[in-house]
mmCIF file of C-alpha atoms in Angstrom:
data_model
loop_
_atom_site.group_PDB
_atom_site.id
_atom_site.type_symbol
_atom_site.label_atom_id
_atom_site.label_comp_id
_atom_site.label_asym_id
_atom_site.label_seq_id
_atom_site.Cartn_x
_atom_site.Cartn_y
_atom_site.Cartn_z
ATOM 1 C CA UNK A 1229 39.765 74.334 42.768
ATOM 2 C CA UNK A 1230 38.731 72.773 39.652
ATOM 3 C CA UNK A 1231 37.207 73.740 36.432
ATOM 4 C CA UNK A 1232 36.955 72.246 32.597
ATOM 5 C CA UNK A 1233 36.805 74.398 29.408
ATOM 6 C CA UNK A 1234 37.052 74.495 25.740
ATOM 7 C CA UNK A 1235 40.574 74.793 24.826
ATOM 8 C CA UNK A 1236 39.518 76.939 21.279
ATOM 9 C CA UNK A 1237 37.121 78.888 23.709
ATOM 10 C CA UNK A 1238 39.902 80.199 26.195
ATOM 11 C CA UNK A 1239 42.706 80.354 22.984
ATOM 12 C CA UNK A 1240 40.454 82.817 21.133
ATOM 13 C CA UNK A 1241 39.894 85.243 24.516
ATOM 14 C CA UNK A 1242 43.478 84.640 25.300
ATOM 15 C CA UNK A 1243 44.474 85.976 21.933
ATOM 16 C CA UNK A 1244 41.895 89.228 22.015
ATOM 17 C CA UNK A 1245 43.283 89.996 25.336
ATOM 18 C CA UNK A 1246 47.007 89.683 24.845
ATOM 19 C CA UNK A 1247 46.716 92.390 23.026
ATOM 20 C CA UNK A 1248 46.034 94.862 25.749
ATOM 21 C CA UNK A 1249 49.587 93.615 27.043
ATOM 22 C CA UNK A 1250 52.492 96.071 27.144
ATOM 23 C CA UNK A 1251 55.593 94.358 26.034
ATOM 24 C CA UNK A 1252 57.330 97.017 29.733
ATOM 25 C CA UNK A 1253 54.925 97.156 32.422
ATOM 26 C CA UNK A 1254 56.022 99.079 35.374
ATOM 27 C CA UNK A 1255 54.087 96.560 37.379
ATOM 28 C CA UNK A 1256 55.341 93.207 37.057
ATOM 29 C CA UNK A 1257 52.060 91.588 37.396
ATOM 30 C CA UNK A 1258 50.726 93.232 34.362
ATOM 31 C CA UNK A 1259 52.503 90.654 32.629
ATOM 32 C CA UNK A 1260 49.673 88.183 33.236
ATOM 33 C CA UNK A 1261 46.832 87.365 33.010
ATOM 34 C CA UNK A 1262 43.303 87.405 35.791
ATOM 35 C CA UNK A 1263 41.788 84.342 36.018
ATOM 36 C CA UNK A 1264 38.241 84.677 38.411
ATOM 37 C CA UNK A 1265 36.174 81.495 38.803
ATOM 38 C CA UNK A 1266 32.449 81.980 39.779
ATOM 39 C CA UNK A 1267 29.248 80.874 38.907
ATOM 40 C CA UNK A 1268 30.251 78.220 36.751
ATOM 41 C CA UNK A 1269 32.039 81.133 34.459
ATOM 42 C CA UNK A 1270 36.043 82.398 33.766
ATOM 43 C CA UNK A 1271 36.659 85.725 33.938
ATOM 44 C CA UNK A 1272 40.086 86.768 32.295
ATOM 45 C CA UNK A 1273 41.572 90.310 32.361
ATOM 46 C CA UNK A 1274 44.565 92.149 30.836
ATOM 47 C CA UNK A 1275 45.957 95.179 32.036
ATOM 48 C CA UNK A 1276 48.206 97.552 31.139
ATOM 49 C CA UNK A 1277 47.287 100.235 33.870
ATOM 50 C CA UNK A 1278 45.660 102.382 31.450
ATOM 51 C CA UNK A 1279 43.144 100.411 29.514
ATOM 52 C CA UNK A 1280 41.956 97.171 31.203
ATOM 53 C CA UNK A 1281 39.692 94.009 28.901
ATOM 54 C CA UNK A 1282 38.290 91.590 30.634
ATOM 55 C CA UNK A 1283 36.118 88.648 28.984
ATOM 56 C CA UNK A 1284 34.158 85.573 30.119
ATOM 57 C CA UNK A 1285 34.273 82.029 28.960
ATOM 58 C CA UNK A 1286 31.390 79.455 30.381
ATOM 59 C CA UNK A 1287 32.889 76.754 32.008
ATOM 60 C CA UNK A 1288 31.646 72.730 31.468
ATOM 61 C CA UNK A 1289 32.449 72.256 34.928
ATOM 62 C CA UNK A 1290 33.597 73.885 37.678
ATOM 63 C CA UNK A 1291 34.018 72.861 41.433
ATOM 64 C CA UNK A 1292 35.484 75.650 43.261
ATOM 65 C CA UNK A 1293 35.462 78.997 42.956
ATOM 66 C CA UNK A 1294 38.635 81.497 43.189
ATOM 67 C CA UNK A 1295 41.267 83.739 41.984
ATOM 68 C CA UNK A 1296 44.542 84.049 40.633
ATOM 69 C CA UNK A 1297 47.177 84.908 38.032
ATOM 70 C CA UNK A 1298 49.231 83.125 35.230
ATOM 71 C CA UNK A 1299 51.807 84.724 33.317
ATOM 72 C CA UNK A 1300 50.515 85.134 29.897
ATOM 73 C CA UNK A 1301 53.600 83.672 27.699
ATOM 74 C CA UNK A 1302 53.305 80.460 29.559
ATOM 75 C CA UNK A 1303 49.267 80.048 29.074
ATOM 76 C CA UNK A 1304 49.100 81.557 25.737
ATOM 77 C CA UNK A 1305 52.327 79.076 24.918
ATOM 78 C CA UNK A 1306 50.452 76.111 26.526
ATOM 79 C CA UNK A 1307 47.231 76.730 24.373
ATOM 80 C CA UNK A 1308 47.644 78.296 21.286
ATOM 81 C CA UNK A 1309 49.411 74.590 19.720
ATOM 82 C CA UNK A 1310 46.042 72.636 21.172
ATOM 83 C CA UNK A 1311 43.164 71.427 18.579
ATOM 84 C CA UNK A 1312 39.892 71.579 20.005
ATOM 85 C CA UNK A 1313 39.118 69.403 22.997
ATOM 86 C CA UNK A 1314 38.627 70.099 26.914
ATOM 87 C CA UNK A 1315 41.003 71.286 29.506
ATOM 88 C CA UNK A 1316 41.034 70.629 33.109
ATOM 89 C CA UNK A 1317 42.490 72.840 35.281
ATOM 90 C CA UNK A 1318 43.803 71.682 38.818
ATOM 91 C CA UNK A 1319 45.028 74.788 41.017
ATOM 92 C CA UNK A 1320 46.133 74.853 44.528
ATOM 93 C CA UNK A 1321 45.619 78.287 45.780
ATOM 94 C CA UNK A 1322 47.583 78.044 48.576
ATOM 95 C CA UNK A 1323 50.409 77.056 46.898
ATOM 96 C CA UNK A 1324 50.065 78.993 43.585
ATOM 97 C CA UNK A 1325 50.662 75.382 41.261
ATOM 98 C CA UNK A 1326 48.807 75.070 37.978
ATOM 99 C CA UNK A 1327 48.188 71.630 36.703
ATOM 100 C CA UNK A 1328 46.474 71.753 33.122
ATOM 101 C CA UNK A 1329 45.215 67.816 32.087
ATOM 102 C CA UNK A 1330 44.708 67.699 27.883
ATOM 103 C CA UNK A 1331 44.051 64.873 26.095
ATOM 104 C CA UNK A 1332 47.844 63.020 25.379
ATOM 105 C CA UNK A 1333 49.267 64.996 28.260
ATOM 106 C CA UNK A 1334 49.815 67.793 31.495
ATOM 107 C CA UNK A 1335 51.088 70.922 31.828
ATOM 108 C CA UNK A 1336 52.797 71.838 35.382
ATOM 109 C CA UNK A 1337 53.600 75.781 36.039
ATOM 110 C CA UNK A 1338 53.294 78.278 38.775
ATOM 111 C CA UNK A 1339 50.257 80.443 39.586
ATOM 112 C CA UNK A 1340 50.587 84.321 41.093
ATOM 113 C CA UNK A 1341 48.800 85.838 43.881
ATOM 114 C CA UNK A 1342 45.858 87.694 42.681
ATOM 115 C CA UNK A 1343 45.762 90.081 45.480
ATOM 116 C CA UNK A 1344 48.531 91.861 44.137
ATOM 117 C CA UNK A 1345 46.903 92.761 40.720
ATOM 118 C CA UNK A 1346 45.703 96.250 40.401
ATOM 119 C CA UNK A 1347 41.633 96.632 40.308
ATOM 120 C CA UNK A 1348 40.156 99.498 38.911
ATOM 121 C CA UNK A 1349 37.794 101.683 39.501
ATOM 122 C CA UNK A 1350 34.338 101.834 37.918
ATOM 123 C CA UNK A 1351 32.373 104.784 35.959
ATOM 124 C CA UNK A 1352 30.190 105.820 38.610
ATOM 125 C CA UNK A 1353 26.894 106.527 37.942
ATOM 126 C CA UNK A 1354 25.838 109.097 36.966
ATOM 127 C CA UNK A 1355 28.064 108.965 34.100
ATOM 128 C CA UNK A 1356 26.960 109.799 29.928
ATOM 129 C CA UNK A 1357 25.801 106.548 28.363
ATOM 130 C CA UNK A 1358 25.934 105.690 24.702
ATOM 131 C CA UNK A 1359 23.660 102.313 23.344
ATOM 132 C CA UNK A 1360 24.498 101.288 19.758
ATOM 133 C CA UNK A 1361 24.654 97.715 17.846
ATOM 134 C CA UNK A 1362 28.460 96.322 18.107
ATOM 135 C CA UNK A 1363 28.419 96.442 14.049
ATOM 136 C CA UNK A 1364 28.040 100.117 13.821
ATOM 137 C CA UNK A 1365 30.789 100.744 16.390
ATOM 138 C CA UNK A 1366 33.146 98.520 14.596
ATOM 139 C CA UNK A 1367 31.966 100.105 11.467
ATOM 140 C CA UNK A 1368 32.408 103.448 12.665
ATOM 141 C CA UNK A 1369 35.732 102.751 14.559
ATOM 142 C CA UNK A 1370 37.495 100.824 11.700
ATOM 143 C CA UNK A 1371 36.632 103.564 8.868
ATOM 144 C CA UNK A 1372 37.712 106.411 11.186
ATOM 145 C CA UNK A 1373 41.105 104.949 12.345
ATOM 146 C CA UNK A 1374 43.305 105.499 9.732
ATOM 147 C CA UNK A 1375 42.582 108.958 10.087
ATOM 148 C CA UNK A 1376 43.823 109.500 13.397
ATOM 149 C CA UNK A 1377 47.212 111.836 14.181
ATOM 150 C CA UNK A 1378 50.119 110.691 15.903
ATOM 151 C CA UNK A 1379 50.979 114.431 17.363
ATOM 152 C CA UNK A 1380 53.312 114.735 20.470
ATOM 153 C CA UNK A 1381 51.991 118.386 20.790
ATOM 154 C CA UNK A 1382 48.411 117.905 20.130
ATOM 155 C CA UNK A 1383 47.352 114.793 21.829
ATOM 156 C CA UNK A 1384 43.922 115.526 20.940
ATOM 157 C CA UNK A 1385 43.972 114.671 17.386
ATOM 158 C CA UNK A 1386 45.610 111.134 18.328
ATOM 159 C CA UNK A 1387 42.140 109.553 19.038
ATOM 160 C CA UNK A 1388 38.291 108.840 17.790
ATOM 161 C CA UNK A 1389 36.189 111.920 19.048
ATOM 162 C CA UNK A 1390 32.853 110.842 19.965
ATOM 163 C CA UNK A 1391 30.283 113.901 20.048
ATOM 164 C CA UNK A 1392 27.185 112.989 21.170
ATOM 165 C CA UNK A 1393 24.317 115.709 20.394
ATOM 166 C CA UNK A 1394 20.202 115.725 20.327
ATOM 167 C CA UNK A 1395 19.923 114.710 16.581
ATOM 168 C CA UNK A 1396 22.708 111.925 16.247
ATOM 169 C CA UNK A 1397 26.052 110.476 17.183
ATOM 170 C CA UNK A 1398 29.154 111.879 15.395
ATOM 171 C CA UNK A 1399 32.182 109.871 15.547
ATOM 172 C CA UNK A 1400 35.370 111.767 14.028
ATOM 173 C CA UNK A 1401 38.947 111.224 13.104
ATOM 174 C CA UNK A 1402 41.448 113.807 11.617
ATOM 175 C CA UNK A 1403 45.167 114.951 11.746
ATOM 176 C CA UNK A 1404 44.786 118.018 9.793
ATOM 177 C CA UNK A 1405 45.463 116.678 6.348
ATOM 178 C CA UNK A 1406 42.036 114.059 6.434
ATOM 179 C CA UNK A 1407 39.091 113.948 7.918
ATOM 180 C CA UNK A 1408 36.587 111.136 9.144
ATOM 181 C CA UNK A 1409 33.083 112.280 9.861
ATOM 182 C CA UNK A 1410 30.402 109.854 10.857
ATOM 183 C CA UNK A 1411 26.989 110.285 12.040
ATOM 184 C CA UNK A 1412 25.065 108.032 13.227
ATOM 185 C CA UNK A 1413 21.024 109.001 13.680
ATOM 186 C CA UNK A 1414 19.828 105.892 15.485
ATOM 187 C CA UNK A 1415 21.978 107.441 18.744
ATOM 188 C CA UNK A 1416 21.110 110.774 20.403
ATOM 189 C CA UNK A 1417 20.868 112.706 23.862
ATOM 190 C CA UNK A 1418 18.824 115.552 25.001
ATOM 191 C CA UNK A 1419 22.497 115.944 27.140
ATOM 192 C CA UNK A 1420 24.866 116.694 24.512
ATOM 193 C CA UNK A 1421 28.480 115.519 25.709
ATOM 194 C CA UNK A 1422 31.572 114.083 24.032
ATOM 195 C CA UNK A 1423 34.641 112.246 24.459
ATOM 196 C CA UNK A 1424 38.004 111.168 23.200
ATOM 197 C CA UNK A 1425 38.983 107.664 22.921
ATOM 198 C CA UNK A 1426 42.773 106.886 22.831
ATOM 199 C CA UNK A 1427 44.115 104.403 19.159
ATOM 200 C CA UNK A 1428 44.700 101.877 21.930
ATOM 201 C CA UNK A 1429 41.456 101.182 22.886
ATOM 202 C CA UNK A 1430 39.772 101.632 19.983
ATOM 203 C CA UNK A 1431 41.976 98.805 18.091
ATOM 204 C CA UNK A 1432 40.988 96.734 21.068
ATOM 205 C CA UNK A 1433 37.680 96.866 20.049
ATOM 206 C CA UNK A 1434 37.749 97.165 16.598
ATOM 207 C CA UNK A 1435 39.770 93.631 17.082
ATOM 208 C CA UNK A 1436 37.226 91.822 19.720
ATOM 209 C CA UNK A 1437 33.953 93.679 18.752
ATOM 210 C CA UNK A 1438 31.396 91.092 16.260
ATOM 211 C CA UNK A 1439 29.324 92.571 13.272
ATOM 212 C CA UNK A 1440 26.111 91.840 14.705
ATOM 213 C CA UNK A 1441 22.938 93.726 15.881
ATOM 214 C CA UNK A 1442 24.686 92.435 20.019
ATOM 215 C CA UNK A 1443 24.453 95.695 22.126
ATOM 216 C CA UNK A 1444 26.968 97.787 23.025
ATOM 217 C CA UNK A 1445 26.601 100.322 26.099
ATOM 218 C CA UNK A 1446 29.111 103.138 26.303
ATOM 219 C CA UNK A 1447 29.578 104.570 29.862
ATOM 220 C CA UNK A 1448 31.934 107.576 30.235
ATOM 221 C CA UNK A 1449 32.895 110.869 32.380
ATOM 222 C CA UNK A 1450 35.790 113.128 32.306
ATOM 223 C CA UNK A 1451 38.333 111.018 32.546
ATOM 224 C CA UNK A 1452 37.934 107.428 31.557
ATOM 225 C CA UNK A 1453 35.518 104.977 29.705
ATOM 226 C CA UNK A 1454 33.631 101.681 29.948
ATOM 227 C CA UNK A 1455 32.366 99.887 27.036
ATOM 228 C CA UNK A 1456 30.227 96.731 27.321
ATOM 229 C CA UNK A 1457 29.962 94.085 24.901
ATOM 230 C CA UNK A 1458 28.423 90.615 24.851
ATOM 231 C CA UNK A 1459 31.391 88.649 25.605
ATOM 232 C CA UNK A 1460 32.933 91.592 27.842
ATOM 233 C CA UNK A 1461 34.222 94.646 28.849
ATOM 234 C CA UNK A 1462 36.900 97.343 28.230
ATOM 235 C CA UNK A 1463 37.581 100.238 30.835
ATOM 236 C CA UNK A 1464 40.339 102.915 29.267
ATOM 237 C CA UNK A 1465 41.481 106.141 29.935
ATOM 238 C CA UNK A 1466 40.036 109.180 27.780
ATOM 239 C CA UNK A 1467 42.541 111.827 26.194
ATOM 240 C CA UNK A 1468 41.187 115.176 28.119
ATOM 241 C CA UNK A 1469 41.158 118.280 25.848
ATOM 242 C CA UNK A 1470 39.134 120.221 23.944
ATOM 243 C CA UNK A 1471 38.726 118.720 20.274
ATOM 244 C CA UNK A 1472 38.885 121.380 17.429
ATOM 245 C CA UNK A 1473 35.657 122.456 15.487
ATOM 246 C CA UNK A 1474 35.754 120.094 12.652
ATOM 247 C CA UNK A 1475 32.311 121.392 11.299
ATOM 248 C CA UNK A 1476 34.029 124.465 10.759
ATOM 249 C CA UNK A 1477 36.774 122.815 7.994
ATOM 250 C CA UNK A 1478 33.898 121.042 6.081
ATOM 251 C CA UNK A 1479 33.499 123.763 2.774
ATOM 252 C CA UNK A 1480 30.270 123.654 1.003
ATOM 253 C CA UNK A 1481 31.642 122.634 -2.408
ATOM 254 C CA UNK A 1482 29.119 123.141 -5.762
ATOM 255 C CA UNK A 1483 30.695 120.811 -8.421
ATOM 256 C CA UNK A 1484 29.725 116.766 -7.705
ATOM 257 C CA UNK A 1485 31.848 114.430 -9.624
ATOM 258 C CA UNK A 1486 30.723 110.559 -9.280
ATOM 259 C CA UNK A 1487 33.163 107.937 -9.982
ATOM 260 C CA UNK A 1488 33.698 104.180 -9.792
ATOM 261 C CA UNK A 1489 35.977 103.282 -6.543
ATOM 262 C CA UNK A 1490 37.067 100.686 -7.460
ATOM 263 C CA UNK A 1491 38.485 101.897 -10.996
ATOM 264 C CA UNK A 1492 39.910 104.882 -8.974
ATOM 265 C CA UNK A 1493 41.763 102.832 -6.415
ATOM 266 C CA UNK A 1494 42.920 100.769 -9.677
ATOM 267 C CA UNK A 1495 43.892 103.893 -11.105
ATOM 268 C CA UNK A 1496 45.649 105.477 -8.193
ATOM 269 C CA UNK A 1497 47.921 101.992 -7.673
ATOM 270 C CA UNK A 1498 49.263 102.245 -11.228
ATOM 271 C CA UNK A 1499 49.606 106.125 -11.547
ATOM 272 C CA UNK A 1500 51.266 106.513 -7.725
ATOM 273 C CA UNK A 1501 54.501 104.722 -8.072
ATOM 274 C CA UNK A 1502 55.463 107.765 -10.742
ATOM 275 C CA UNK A 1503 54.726 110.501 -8.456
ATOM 276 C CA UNK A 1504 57.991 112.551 -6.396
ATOM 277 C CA UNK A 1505 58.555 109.801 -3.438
ATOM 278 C CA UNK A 1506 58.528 112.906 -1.098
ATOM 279 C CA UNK A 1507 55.505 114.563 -1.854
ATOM 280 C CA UNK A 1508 53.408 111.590 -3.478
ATOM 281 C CA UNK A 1509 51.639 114.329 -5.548
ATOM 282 C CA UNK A 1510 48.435 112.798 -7.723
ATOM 283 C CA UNK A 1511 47.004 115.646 -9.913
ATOM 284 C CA UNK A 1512 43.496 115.621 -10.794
ATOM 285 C CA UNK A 1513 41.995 116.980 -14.598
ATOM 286 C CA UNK A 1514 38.678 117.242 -14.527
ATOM 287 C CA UNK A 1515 36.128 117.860 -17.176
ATOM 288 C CA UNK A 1516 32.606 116.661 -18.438
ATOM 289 C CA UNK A 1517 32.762 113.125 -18.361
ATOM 290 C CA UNK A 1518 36.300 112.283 -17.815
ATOM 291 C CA UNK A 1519 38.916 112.336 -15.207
ATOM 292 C CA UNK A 1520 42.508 112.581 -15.881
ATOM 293 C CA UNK A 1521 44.695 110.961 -13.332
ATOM 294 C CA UNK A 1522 48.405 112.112 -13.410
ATOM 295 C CA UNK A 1523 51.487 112.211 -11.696
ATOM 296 C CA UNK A 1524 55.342 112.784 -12.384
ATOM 297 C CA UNK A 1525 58.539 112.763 -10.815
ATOM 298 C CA UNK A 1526 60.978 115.626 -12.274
ATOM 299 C CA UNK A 1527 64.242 114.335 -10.606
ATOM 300 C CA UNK A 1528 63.452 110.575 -12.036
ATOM 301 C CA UNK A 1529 62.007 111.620 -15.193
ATOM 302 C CA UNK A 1530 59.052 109.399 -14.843
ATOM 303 C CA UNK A 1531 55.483 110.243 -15.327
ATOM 304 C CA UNK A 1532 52.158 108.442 -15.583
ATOM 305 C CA UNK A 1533 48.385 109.751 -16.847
ATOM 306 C CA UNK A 1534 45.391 107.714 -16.947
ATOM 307 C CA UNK A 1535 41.941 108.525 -18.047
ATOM 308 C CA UNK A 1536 38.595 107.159 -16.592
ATOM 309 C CA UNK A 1537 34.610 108.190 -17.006
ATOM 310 C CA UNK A 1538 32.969 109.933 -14.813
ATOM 311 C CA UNK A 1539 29.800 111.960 -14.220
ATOM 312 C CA UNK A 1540 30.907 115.298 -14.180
ATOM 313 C CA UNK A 1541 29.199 118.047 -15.721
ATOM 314 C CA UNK A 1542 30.642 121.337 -13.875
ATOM 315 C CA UNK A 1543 33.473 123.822 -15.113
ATOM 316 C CA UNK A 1544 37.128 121.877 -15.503
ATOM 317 C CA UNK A 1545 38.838 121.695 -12.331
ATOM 318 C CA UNK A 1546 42.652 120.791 -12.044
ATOM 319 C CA UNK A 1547 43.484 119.953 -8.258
ATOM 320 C CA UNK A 1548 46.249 118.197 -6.080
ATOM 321 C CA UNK A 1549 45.834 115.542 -3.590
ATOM 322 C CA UNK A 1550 48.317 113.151 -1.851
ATOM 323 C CA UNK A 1551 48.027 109.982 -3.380
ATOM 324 C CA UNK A 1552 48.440 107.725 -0.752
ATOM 325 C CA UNK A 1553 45.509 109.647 1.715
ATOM 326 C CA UNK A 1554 43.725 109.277 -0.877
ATOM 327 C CA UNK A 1555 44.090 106.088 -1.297
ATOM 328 C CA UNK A 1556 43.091 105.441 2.063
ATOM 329 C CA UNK A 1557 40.062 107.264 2.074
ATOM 330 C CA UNK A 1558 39.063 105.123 -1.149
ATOM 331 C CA UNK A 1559 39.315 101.937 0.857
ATOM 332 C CA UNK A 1560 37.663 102.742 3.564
ATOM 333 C CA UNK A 1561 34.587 103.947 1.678
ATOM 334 C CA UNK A 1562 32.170 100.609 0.994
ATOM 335 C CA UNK A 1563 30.132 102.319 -1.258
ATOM 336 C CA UNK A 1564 30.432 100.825 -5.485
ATOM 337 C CA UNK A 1565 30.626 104.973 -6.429
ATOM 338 C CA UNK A 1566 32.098 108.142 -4.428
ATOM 339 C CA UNK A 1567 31.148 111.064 -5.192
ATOM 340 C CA UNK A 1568 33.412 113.670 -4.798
ATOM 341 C CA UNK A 1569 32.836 117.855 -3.989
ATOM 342 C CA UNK A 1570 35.334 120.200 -5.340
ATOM 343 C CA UNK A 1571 35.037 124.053 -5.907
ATOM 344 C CA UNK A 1572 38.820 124.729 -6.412
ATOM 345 C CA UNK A 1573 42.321 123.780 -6.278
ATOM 346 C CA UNK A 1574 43.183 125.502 -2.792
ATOM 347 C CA UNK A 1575 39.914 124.237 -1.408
ATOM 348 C CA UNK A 1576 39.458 121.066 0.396
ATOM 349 C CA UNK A 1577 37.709 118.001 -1.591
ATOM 350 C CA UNK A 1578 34.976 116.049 0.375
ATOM 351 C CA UNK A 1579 34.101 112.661 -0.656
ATOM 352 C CA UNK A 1580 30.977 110.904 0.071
ATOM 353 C CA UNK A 1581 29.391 107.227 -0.819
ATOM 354 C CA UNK A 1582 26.998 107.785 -3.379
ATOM 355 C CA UNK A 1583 24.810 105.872 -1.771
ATOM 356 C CA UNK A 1584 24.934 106.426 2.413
ATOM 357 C CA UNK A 1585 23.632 103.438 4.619
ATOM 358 C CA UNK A 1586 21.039 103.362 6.633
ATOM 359 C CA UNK A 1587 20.362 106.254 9.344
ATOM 360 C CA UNK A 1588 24.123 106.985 8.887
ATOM 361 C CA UNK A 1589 26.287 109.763 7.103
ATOM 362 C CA UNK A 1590 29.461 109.421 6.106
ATOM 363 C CA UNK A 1591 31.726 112.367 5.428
ATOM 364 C CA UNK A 1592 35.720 112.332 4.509
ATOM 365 C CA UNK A 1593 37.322 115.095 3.700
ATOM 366 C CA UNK A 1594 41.350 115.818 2.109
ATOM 367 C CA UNK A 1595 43.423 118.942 1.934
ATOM 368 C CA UNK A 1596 44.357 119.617 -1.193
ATOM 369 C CA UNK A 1597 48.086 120.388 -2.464
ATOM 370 C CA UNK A 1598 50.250 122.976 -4.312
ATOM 371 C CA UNK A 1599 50.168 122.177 -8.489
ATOM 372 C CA UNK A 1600 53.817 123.647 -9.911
ATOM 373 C CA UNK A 1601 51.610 124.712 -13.185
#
């Protein structure tokens, strides 16, 4: 069997796809990689039992078709130092030898025996579906990861819930100190149903997945996922458990104060490296048209306070947050202004864009803490 391809083409997929790799498998062939010829097209998977990628790559020519395996050190080795020009690939299936022909030279190595990697099995049908544009995934996925807990005892709170309902799409991330709520109104079911997607997975996609208007078609049951993309496909395993009712944490807070982000984040990078390493306490003085940023260390005797505008026109308000949540939350917001919801200092602070995109709401939320007054 032969076949000639872009060596960029197959480096790039190779790349995306490594990462599904665990660096232990307890099957020995997980260490490589699936290589399917057919219909002038490569199909490569990665495995690592739980979550399987596979992606295609057209081929310039192909005479054969077949199957079999290559240990991904050696291919991703033999590729990754390659500028841009074709690759022929010679393989004898019968006796598992590689031969790779580039432009100044040839590669020798040994194939595997494809029979012996693991296939899995599909969502049948039947199964919830979910149809959105790859951007707004990746959108959705990359501003709700950072949220996500990494809880031995509630395994639950370690991935992206999806909750799919008749008026829109929410897709949510918290581990009890922060929450990520977005909802997405171009996406709805008269079923409602829901699902948790493992970190795994979801940086798998947020990694491969392009920021275009490409479809994406989410199949899923009970127990596992399958997400189709334009140049592929992802099957995973779903964390099973019942999510906790994040509406219920979300307060209705009366007192709106908009602010510049970006002079915020500015703000918090200069004021943070003052605050008590352990706690990372930021305290927040608010009044009309100014906020006070502060923080202080008592066993270092440092402090810092900075002042910036803002549009604020409710009662003064002196809260707590941790600085460096915050600080997340800031950057991944998009929007030039936030506007954050307060009502008092034991109360959790929600902090919108000012100005939401289109058909979607964004929500993130922070616990506030303790101020020694």
């Amino acid at each position: 069997m032969r076949f000639t391809l872009s060596s960029s083409a197959l480096n790039a997929r190779l790349q995306s796809l490594a990462k599904v790799i665990n660096g232990k498998n307890s099957l020995p062939i997980l260490d490589s990689f699936l290589f399917e010829v057919g219909n002038k097209e490569l199909k490569i998977t990665a495995s690592d039992s739980e979550n399987v990628m596979t992606s295609l790559v057209s081929l310039a020519e192909c005479d054969g078709e077949g199957s079999f395996a290559v240990p991904n050190r050696t291919i991703l080795d033999a590729v990754k130092e390659l500028p841009e020009q074709p690759l022929s690939f010679d393989i004898d299936t019968d006796a598992l030898t590689i031969k790779i022909l580039y432009q100044n030279g040839i590669y020798n190595f040994t194939a595997q025996n494809a029979d012996e990697y693991p296939h899995t099995q599909a969502v049948p049908d039947g199964a919830h579906v979910i149809t959105m544009s790859s951007a707004s995934l990746v959108n959705n996925i990359t501003r709700s990861l950072f949220a996500t807990a990494a809880d031995e005892l509630r395994p639950v709170m370690n991935g992206i819930y999806f909750d799919l309902s008749t008026d829109f799409l929410s897709i949510v991330a918290t581990d009890g100190h922060k929450l990520v709520r977005n909802q997405d109104y171009t996406v709805k079911s008269d079923t409602p149903a829901s699902f948790i997607l493992p970190k795994k997975p979801a940086m798998l996609l947020k990694n491969v997945l392009t920021k275009d208007e490409n479809e994406v078609v989410i199949k899923f049951d009970d127990r596992s996922a399958e997400v189709r993309f334009a140049e592929g496909q992802l099957t995973c395993r779903l964390i099973e458990g019942n999510y906790p009712n994040y509406n219920s944490v979300i307060p209705q807070n009366p007192n709106n104060m908009s602010i510049d982000r970006r002079s915020l984040i500015g703000a918090l990078r200069r004021v943070l490296p003052f605050a008590s390493e352990s706690s990372q306490l930021i305290r927040f003085h608010i009044e009309t048209g100014k906020l006070e940023v502060s923080s202080e260390d008592i066993d270092f005797a440092t402090s810092a306070k900075e002042h910036i505008v803002c549009d604020y026109n409710g009662p003064q308000i002196s809260i707590g947050f941790k600085g460096s949540s915050l600080q997340e939350i800031l950057n991944n917001l998009d929007s030039d202004e936030v506007v954050f919801q307060l009502a008092d200092p034991s109360r959790a602070g929600v902090i919108v864009p000012a100005q939401q995109p289109e058909n979607t709401n964004i929500l993130m939320l922070i616990m506030p803490m303790l101020l020694n007054d």
